[in-house]
CSV table of C-alpha atoms in Angstrom, one decimal:
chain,number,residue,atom,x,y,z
A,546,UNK,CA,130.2,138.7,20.5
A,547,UNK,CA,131.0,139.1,17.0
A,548,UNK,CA,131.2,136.1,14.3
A,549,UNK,CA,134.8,136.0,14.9
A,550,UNK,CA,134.8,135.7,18.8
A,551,UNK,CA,135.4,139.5,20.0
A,552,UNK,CA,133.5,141.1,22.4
A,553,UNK,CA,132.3,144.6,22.2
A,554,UNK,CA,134.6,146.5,24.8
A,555,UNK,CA,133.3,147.1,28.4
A,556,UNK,CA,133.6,151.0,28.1
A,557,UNK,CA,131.2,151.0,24.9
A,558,UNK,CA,129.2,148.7,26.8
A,559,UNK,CA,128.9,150.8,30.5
A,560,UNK,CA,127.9,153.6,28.5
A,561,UNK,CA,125.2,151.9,26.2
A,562,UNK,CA,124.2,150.7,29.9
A,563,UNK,CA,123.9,154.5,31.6
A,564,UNK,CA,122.0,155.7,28.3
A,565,UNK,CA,119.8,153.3,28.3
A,566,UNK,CA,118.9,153.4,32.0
A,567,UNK,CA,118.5,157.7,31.8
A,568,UNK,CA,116.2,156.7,29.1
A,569,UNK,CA,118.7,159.2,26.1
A,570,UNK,CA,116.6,159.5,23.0
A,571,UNK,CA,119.4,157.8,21.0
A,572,UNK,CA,119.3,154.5,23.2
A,573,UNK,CA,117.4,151.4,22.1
A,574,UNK,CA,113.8,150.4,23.6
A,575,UNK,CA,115.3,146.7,24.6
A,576,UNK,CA,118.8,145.4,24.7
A,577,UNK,CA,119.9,144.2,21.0
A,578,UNK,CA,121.3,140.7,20.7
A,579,UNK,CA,124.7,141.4,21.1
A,580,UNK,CA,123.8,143.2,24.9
A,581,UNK,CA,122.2,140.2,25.8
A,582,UNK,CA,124.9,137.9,24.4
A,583,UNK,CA,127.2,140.3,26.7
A,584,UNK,CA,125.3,139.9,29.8
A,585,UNK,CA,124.6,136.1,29.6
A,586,UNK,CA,128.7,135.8,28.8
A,587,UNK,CA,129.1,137.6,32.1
A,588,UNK,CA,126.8,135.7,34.1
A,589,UNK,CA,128.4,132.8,33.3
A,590,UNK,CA,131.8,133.9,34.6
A,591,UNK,CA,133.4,132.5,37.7
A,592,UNK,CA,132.6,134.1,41.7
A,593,UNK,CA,136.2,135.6,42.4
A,594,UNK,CA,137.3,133.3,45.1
A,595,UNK,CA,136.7,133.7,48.4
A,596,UNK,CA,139.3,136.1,50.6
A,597,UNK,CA,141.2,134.5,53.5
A,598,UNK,CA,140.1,136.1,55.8
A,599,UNK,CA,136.5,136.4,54.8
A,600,UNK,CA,133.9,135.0,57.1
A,601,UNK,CA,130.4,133.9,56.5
A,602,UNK,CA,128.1,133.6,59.4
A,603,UNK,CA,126.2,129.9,59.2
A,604,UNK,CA,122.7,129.8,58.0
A,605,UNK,CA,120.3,129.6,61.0
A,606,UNK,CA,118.4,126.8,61.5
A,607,UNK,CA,114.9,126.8,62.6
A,608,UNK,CA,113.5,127.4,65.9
A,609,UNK,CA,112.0,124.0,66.9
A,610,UNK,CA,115.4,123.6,68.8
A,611,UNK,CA,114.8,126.5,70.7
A,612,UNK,CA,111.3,126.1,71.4
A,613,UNK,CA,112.2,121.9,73.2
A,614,UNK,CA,114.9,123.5,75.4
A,615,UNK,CA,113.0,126.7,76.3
A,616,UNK,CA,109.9,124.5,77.3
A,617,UNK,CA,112.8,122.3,78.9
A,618,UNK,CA,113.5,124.5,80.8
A,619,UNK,CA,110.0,126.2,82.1
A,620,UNK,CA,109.0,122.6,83.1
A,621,UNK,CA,112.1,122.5,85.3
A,622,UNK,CA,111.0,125.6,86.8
A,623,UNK,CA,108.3,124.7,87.6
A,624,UNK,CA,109.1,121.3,89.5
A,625,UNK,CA,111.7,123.3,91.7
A,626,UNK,CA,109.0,126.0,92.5
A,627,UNK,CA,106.4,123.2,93.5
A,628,UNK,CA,108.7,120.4,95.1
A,629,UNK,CA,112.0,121.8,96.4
A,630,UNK,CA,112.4,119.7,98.7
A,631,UNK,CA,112.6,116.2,97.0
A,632,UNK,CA,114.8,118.6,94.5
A,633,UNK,CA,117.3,119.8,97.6
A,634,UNK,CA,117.2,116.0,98.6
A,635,UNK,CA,118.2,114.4,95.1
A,636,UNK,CA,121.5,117.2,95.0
A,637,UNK,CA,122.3,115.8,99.0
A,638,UNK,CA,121.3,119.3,100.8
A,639,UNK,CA,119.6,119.3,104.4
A,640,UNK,CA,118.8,122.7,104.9
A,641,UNK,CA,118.9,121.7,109.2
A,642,UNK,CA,115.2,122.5,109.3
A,643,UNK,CA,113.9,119.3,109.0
A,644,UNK,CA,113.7,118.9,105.1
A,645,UNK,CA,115.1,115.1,105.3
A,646,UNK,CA,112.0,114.5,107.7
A,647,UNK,CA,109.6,116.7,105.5
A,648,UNK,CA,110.7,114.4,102.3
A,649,UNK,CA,110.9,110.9,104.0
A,650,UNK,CA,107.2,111.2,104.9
A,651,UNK,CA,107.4,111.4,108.6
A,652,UNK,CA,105.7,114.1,110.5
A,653,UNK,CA,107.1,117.2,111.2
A,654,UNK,CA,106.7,120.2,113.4
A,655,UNK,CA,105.0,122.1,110.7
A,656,UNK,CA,102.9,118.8,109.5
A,657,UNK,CA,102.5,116.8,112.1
A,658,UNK,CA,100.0,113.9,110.8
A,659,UNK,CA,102.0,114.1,107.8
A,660,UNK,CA,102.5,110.4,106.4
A,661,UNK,CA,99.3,109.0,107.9
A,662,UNK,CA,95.5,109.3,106.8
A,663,UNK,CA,94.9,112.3,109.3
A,664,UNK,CA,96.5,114.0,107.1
A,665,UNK,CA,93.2,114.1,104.9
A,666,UNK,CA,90.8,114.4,108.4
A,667,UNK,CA,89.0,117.2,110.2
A,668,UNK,CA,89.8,118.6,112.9
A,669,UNK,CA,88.4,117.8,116.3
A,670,UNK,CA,84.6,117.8,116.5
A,671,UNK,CA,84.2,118.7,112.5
A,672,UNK,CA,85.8,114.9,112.2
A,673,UNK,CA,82.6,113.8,113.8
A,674,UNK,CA,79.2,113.3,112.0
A,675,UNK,CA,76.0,114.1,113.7
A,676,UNK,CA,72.7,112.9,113.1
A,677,UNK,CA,69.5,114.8,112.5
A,678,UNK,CA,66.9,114.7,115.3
A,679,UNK,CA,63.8,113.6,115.5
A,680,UNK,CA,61.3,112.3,118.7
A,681,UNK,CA,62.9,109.1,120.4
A,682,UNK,CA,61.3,107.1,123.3
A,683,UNK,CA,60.5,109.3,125.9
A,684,UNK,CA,62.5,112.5,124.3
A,685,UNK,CA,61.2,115.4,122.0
A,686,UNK,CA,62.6,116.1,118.9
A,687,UNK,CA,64.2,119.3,120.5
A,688,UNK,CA,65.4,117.2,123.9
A,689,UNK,CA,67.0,114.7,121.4
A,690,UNK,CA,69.0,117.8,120.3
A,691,UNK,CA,70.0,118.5,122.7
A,692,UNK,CA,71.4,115.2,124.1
A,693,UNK,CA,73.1,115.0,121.1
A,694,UNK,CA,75.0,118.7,121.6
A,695,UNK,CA,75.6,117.6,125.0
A,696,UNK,CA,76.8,114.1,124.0
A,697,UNK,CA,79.5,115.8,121.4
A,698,UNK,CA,80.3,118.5,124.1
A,699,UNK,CA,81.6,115.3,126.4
A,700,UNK,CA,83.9,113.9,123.5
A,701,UNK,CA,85.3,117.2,123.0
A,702,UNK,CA,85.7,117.7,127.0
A,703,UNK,CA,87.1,114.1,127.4
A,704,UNK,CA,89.6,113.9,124.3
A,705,UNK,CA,90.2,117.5,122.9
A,706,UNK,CA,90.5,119.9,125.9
A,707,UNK,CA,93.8,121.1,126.1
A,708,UNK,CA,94.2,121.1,129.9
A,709,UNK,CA,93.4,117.8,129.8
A,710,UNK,CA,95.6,116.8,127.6
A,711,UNK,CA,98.1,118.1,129.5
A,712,UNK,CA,97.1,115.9,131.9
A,713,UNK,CA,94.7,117.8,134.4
A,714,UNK,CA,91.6,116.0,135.4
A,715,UNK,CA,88.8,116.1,133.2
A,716,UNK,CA,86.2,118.2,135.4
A,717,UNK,CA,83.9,119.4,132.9
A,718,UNK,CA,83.5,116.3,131.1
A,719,UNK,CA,83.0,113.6,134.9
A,720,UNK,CA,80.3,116.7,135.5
A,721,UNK,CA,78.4,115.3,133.0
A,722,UNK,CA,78.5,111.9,134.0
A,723,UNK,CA,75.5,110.9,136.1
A,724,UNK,CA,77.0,110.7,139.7
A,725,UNK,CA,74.1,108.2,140.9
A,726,UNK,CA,75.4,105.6,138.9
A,727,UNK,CA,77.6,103.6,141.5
A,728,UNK,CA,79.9,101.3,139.5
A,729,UNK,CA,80.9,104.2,137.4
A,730,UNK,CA,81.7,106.4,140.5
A,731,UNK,CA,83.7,103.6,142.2
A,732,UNK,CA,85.7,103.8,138.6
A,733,UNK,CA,86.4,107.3,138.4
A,734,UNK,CA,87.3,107.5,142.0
A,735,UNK,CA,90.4,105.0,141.4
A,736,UNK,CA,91.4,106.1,138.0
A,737,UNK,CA,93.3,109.0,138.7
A,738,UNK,CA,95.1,108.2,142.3
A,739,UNK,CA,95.1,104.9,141.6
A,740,UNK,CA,95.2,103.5,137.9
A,741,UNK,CA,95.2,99.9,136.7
A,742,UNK,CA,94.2,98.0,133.9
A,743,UNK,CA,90.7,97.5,135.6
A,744,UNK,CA,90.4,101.4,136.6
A,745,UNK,CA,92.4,103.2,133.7
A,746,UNK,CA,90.9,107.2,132.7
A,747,UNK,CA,92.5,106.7,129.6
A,748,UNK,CA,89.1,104.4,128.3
A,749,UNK,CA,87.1,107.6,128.8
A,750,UNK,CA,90.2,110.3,128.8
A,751,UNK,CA,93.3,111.1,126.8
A,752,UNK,CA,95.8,112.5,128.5
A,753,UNK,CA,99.4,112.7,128.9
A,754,UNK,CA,101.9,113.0,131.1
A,755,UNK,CA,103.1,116.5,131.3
A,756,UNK,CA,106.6,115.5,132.3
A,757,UNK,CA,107.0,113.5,129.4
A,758,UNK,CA,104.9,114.4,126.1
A,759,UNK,CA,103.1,117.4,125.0
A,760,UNK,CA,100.8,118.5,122.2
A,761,UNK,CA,102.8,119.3,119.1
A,762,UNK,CA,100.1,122.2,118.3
A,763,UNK,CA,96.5,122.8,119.0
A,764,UNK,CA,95.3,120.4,116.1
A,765,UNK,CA,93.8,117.1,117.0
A,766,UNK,CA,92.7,115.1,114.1
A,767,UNK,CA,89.3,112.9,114.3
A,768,UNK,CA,87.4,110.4,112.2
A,769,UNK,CA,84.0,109.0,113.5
A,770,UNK,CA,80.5,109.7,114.2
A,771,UNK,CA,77.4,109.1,116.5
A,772,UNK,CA,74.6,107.9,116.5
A,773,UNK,CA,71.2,106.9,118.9
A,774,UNK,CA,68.2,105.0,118.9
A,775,UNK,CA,65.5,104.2,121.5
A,776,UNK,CA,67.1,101.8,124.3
A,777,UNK,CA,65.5,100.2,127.4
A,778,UNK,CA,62.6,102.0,129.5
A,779,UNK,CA,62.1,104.6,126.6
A,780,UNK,CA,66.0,105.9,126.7
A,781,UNK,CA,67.3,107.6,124.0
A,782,UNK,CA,71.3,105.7,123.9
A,783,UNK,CA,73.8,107.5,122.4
A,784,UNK,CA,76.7,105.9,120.3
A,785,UNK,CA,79.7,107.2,119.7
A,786,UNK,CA,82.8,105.6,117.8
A,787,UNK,CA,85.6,108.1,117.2
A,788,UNK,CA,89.3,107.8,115.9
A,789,UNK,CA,91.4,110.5,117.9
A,790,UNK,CA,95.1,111.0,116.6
A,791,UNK,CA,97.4,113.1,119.3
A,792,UNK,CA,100.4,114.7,117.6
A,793,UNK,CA,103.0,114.9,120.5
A,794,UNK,CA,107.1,116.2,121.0
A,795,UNK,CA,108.9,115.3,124.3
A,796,UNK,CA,108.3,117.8,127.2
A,797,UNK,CA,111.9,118.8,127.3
A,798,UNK,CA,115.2,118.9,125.7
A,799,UNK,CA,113.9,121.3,122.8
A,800,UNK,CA,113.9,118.3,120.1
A,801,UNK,CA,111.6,118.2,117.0
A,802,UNK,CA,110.9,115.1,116.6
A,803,UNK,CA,107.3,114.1,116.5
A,804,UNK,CA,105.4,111.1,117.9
A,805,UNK,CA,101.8,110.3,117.1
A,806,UNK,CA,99.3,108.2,119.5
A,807,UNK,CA,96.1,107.0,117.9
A,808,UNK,CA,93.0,106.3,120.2
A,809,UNK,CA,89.6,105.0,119.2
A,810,UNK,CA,86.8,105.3,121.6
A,811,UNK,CA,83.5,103.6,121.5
A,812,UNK,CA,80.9,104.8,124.2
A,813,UNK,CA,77.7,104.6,124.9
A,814,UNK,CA,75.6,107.1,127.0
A,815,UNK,CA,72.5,106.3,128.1
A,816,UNK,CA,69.8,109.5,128.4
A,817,UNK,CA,67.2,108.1,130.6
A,818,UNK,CA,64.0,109.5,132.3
A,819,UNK,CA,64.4,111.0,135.9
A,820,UNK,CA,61.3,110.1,136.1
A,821,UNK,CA,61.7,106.5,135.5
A,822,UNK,CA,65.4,105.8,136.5
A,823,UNK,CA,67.6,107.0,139.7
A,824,UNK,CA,69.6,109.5,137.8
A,825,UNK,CA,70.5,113.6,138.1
A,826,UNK,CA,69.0,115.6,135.1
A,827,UNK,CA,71.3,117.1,132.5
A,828,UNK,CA,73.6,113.6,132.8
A,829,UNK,CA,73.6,110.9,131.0
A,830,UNK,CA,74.6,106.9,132.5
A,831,UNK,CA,77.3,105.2,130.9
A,832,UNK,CA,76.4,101.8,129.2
A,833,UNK,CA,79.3,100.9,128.2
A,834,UNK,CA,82.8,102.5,126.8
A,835,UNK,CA,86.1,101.1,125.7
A,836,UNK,CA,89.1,101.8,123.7
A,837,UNK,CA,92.1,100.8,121.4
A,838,UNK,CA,94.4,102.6,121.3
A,839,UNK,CA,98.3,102.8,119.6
A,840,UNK,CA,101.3,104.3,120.5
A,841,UNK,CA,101.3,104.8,124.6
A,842,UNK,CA,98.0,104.0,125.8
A,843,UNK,CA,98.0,99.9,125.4
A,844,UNK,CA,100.3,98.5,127.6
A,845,UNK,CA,100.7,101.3,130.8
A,846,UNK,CA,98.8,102.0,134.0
A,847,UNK,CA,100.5,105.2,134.8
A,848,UNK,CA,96.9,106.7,133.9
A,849,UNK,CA,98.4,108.8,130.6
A,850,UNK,CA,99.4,108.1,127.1
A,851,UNK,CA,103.4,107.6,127.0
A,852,UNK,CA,104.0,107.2,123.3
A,853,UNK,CA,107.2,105.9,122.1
A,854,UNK,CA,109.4,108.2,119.7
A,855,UNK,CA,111.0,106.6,116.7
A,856,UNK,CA,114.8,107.1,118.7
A,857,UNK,CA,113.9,105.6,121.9
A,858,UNK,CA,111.4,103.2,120.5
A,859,UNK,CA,110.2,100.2,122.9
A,860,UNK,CA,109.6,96.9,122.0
A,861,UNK,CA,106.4,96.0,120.3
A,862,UNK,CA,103.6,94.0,122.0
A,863,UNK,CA,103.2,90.4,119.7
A,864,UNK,CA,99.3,90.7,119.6
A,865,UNK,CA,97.4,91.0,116.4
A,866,UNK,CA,98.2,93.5,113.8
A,867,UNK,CA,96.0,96.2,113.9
A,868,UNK,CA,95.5,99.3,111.3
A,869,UNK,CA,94.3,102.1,114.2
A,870,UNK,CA,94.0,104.2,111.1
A,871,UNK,CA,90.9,101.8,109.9
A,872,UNK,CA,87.6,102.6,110.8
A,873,UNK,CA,85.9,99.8,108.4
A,874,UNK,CA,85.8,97.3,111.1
A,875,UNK,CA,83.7,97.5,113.8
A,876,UNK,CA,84.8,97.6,117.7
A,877,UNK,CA,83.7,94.0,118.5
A,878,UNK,CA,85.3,92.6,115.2
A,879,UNK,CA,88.8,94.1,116.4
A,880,UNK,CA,88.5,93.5,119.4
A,881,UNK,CA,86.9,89.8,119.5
A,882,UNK,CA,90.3,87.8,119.8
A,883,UNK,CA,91.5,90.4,122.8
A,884,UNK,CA,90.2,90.9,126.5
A,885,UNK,CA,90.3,94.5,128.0
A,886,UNK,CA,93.7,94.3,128.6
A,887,UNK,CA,95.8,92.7,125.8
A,888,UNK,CA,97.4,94.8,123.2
A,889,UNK,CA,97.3,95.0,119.3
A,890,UNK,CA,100.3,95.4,117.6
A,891,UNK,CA,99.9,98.6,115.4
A,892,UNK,CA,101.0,98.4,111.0
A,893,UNK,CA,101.6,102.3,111.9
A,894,UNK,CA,101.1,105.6,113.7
């Protein structure tokens, strides 16, 4: 600008600019004062204003946004993948296979102990603990083995076999059963043709009645153990205290609806000398055996469980509330305030 306020003209000017940048011999090293008085003037001039029609895409923001809904998302994902069915249940869907059942905690075809602490147990005799052996009275170590094999064998023969839970007669497991022992034989003689609360199989045998429950599966839950020590005359008595839970459906009609029966069975089988005592070799004498049992064994004397199902279910017996899921308390603690025939009532099944 000169001292009187003109500017140099913008022709002179673009061409001192294209000499200057070809690098002419007649333009100047640096831009004199009056160039830079000329830029500075039009660097301080107004943006034209904007066109209507002009449109200018918003800044993005960062990506912290994107990252919370993305991992949003994933976590949703990944609920649905690992729990559809409480998702199907909160949105009101019953895909007819059950899935109400499945998410309500009650058993189900494809879960049968489902709801219950057999959920977490073995199955059949890998429920039961064994003890090592070792010499007792007038048994080897190996002959203590023994009994004890044979003493699981009759558990499994008397409350797992499946024929027998279909309610044929126990055959293998009475075979090992020492028939010399008269009060037992009188038993099993009337517990079969004709069962009462005195002479009921179901204190040594679970069955059912094949016109009216079946297994729901070939898995039978246990919880228990055995145990021995040296008993009268140098015999080597054999204890066993074992929680059995049956899974069952009804026998007809095609419904899916699963009952459970609980029985637990204390016995003791005496292994005694044939030398000493009246008795055949290979079986054992029954000191004692008893059971308490939940869900269809209690309060019949048709000889087989008869468990209730939640739609049909019968009225409860008023005896003390029992846990048949508890194993903490010992057979004469539960049982103390009941004779051989009074029921429990069970907390659940």
């Amino acid at each position: 600008m000169d001292k009187d306020g003109s500017s140099i003209p913008d022709e002179e000017w673009e061409r001192f600019l294209r000499e200057a940048e070809a690098g002419s011999a007649g333009a100047p090293e640096e831009p004199s004062a009056r160039a830079r008085m000329v830029t500075q003037r039009l660097r301080d001039q107004p943006a034209p204003p904007r066109g209507w029609r002009t449109h200018e895409p918003p800044r993005r923001r960062g990506g912290r946004g994107r990252y919370v809904v993305g991992l949003l998302i994933v976590v949703a994902l990944l609920f649905v993948a690992l729990d559809p069915g409480r998702v199907t249940g909160w949105l009101g869907f019953d895909d007819g296979g059950g899935s109400t059942a499945a998410a309500s905690g009650q058993p189900t075809l494809d879960d049968p102990f489902k709801g219950s602490p057999a959920e977490h147990w073995a199955a059949g005799t890998a429920g039961i603990t064994m003890p090592s052996a070792r010499a007792t009275g007038w048994m080897s170590e190996k002959q203590v083995s023994e009994a004890l094999d044979s003493s699981l064998a009759f558990l499994a023969d008397s409350g797992l076999d499946p024929a027998v839970l279909r309610g044929e007669r126990p055959v293998k497991a009475i075979a090992a059963i020492n028939p010399k022992q008269a009060d037992v034989k009188e038993y099993l003689a009337n517990a079969f043709d004709t069962p009462d609360r005195e002479n009921n199989p179901l204190t040594l045998f679970s069955r059912f009645d094949p016109a009216y429950a079946r297994p729901a599966g070939d898995v039978i839950k246990t919880r228990g153990g055995i145990t021995y020590r040296e008993g009268d005359s140098g015999a080597v008595e054999v204890t066993a205290d074992v929680t059995f839970v049956y899974p069952v459906v009804r026998a007809a009609g095609g419904g899916d609806e699963v009952a459970r029966t609980i029985a637990r069975r204390e016995i003791v089988m005496s292994w005694e000398d044939p030398a000493e005592v009246l008795i055949e070799p290979g079986t054992f004498s029954l000191k004692s055996y008893r059971v308490d049992s939940a869900n269809g064994g209690c309060s019949n004397t048709t000889g087989y469980f008869r468990p209730d199902f939640a739609k049909e279910a019968g009225p409860s017996d008023d005896g003390t509330e029992v846990d048949p899921y508890e194993r903490g308390t010992s057979m004469d603690e539960r049982m103390r305030d009941r004779g051989t025939a009074e029921c429990g009532t069970a907390t659940r099944t």
